[in-house]
C-alpha positions as a Python dict, from the first residue, in 0.01 Angstrom:
ca = {
    (1, 'M'): (0, 0, 0),
    (2, 'N'): (141, 249, -312),
    (3, 'I'): (225, 597, -147),
    (4, 'K'): (264, 867, -417),
    (5, 'I'): (422, 1210, -264),
    (6, 'T'): (370, 1501, -467),
    (7, 'E'): (328, 1891, -499),
    (8, 'L'): (-8, 2061, -374),
    (9, 'K'): (-192, 2202, -703),
    (10, 'E'): (-507, 2394, -680),
    (11, 'E'): (-710, 2130, -811),
    (12, 'Y'): (-588, 1934, -502),
    (13, 'I'): (-742, 2128, -243),
    (14, 'E'): (-1089, 2017, -273),
    (15, 'K'): (-1013, 1689, -444),
    (16, 'Y'): (-872, 1570, -121),
    (17, 'N'): (-1018, 1787, 113),
    (18, 'I'): (-645, 1914, 229),
    (19, 'K'): (-813, 2135, 481),
    (20, 'E'): (-1034, 1908, 641),
    (21, 'F'): (-728, 1673, 639),
    (22, 'L'): (-497, 1934, 830),
    (23, 'F'): (-813, 2046, 1095),
    (24, 'N'): (-856, 1686, 1150),
    (25, 'M'): (-474, 1580, 1238),
    (26, 'I'): (-462, 1901, 1449),
    (27, 'K'): (-749, 1819, 1643),
    (28, 'T'): (-625, 1465, 1684),
    (29, 'C'): (-251, 1521, 1763),
    (30, 'Y'): (-288, 1873, 1942),
    (31, 'N'): (-665, 1874, 2063),
    (32, 'M'): (-685, 2205, 1913),
    (33, 'D'): (-932, 2356, 1675),
    (34, 'Y'): (-884, 2635, 1409),
    (35, 'I'): (-705, 2944, 1591),
    (36, 'P'): (-682, 3187, 1361),
    (37, 'Q'): (-269, 3325, 1457),
    (38, 'Y'): (-173, 2943, 1392),
    (39, 'H'): (-369, 2845, 1120),
    (40, 'Y'): (-410, 3133, 872),
    (41, 'D'): (-201, 2930, 626),
    (42, 'I'): (-433, 2622, 622),
    (43, 'V'): (-709, 2884, 551),
    (44, 'N'): (-503, 3028, 270),
    (45, 'L'): (-328, 2746, 81),
    (46, 'K'): (-295, 2869, -260),
    (47, 'Q'): (-153, 3215, -132),
    (48, 'Y'): (92, 3052, 96),
    (49, 'Y'): (201, 2736, -77),
    (50, 'I'): (109, 2760, -441),
    (51, 'N'): (183, 3106, -531),
    (52, 'S'): (520, 3144, -395),
    (53, 'R'): (819, 3038, -501),
    (54, 'K'): (986, 3033, -167),
    (55, 'N'): (737, 2795, -38),
    (56, 'N'): (590, 2463, -74),
    (57, 'F'): (313, 2196, 32),
    (58, 'Y'): (347, 1822, -63),
    (59, 'I'): (92, 1551, 4),
    (60, 'A'): (100, 1180, 41),
    (61, 'I'): (-155, 1009, -167),
    (62, 'D'): (-226, 620, -121),
    (63, 'T'): (-271, 544, -491),
    (64, 'D'): (-470, 260, -377),
    (65, 'T'): (-752, 438, -246),
    (66, 'D'): (-690, 757, -356),
    (67, 'T'): (-684, 927, -25),
    (68, 'V'): (-460, 1207, 129),
    (69, 'I'): (-276, 1047, 409),
    (70, 'G'): (11, 1298, 483),
    (71, 'T'): (115, 1651, 449),
    (72, 'S'): (444, 1869, 471),
    (73, 'A'): (494, 2232, 400),
    (74, 'V'): (779, 2422, 393),
    (75, 'R'): (832, 2831, 368),
    (76, 'E'): (1069, 3106, 435),
    (77, 'Y'): (1116, 3157, 769),
    (78, 'D'): (895, 3403, 935),
    (79, 'K'): (875, 3400, 1308),
    (80, 'D'): (1100, 3627, 1582),
    (81, 'Y'): (1223, 3372, 1817),
    (82, 'N'): (1552, 3463, 2042),
    (83, 'I'): (1719, 3140, 2011),
    (84, 'K'): (2034, 3203, 2168),
    (85, 'G'): (2314, 3182, 1939),
    (86, 'K'): (2103, 3198, 1648),
    (87, 'T'): (2017, 3426, 1323),
    (88, 'Y'): (1739, 3317, 1106),
    (89, 'T'): (1635, 3516, 802),
    (90, 'P'): (1370, 3439, 538),
    (91, 'D'): (1650, 3455, 277),
    (92, 'T'): (1887, 3201, 433),
    (93, 'T'): (1653, 2969, 634),
    (94, 'A'): (1329, 2754, 570),
    (95, 'S'): (1035, 2675, 840),
    (96, 'I'): (894, 2370, 791),
    (97, 'Y'): (522, 2300, 893),
    (98, 'R'): (196, 2088, 879),
    (99, 'V'): (409, 1800, 909),
    (100, 'F'): (140, 1493, 930),
    (101, 'V'): (76, 1146, 858),
    (102, 'N'): (-255, 963, 892),
    (103, 'S'): (-215, 700, 1192),
    (104, 'K'): (-315, 381, 1046),
    (105, 'Y'): (24, 503, 792),
    (106, 'R'): (277, 561, 1052),
    (107, 'H'): (614, 333, 1103),
    (108, 'C'): (589, 324, 672),
    (109, 'K'): (838, 581, 614),
    (110, 'V'): (572, 847, 456),
    (111, 'G'): (690, 1114, 679),
    (112, 'S'): (1072, 1103, 566),
    (113, 'K'): (959, 1117, 213),
    (114, 'L'): (748, 1420, 296),
    (115, 'V'): (1052, 1539, 440),
    (116, 'N'): (1301, 1433, 216),
    (117, 'K'): (1090, 1622, -80),
    (118, 'I'): (1131, 1949, 179),
    (119, 'E'): (1479, 1900, 212),
    (120, 'Q'): (1537, 1884, -168),
    (121, 'F'): (1315, 2189, -240),
    (122, 'C'): (1503, 2393, 5),
    (123, 'K'): (1818, 2290, -177),
    (124, 'Q'): (1698, 2418, -506),
    (125, 'T'): (1575, 2716, -330),
    (126, 'Q'): (1886, 2790, -181),
    (127, 'Y'): (1796, 2783, 153),
    (128, 'N'): (2119, 2675, 374),
    (129, 'T'): (1918, 2597, 710),
    (130, 'I'): (1579, 2436, 788),
    (131, 'Y'): (1411, 2555, 1125),
    (132, 'L'): (1102, 2370, 1289),
    (133, 'H'): (982, 2373, 1639),
    (134, 'T'): (787, 2064, 1757),
    (135, 'Q'): (618, 1970, 2120),
    (136, 'K'): (802, 1709, 2312),
    (137, 'D'): (471, 1570, 2408),
    (138, 'S'): (387, 1517, 2026),
    (139, 'Y'): (348, 1171, 1973),
    (140, 'G'): (686, 995, 1827),
    (141, 'A'): (750, 1383, 1706),
    (142, 'L'): (1106, 1412, 1857),
    (143, 'P'): (1242, 1059, 1752),
    (144, 'F'): (1146, 1154, 1425),
    (145, 'W'): (1276, 1474, 1380),
    (146, 'M'): (1657, 1347, 1545),
    (147, 'H'): (1600, 1016, 1348),
    (148, 'N'): (1592, 1250, 1042),
    (149, 'N'): (1917, 1468, 1168),
    (150, 'Y'): (1750, 1765, 1304),
    (151, 'K'): (1928, 1933, 1603),
    (152, 'I'): (1798, 2033, 1903),
    (153, 'T'): (1907, 2390, 1953),
    (154, 'Y'): (1690, 2485, 2247),
    (155, 'N'): (1436, 2342, 2490),
    (156, 'T'): (1200, 2634, 2616),
    (157, 'H'): (1057, 2394, 2903),
    (158, 'D'): (743, 2607, 2874),
    (159, 'S'): (396, 2466, 2950),
    (160, 'L'): (365, 2288, 2560),
    (161, 'G'): (707, 2136, 2579),
    (162, 'T'): (822, 2384, 2282),
    (163, 'I'): (1163, 2258, 2179),
    (164, 'H'): (1338, 2413, 1845),
    (165, 'M'): (1524, 2227, 1607),
    (166, 'E'): (1748, 2270, 1291),
    (167, 'K'): (1930, 2123, 1025),
    (168, 'V'): (2214, 2265, 820),
    (169, 'L'): (2194, 2170, 481),
    (170, 'Q'): (2541, 2057, 345),
}
C-alpha cells in the first residue's frame, strides 16, 4: 500500500470524484444525505479550499489504485458556538472538517497523516488553536482525536452526542 497525501487542486475534484467520495462517506458514517446548511463547502470546494489562503483541503491517494481513500479540510473558524471559557476567532482559530478515511484503510495511520498536514498548514498560517467537533457515537472518532492530542472542551450531551475539542499549537 502506497499512500500519498496532497493538497486538493481544481483538476483533482473531477479526476478523483471528491464530492462523490465525501457524500458517500457522510452517508456511510452519519446516515445523512446532502443538507445545504452543513455541506455547502463540499458543493463549493474550489471557493472554500482552493481560492482561500486561510483554508486548505487534503486528499489521501492510494497510488497503487490511483483512488482517493481519505480527506481532511481546514478553514478559518466561522461558527458562533458558546463554549464556556473559550473565545475562538477567524484570525487565531482554525476549524477541522471533512476528515474521512475509507473503512478499508482505517487503522493504517492515514487519518493521522491527514491531520498532521492540517496542523503543519495551521502553524504556517499562524493559527494558534485548532477547533473541531465530533459525535461520540461516530465510529472511532473520539479515540482518534484524543490519540492525536485534541482535548475535550465541552460535551453538549445533546441528541447527536456532540463533543467540542481543541488543540493549542506550540
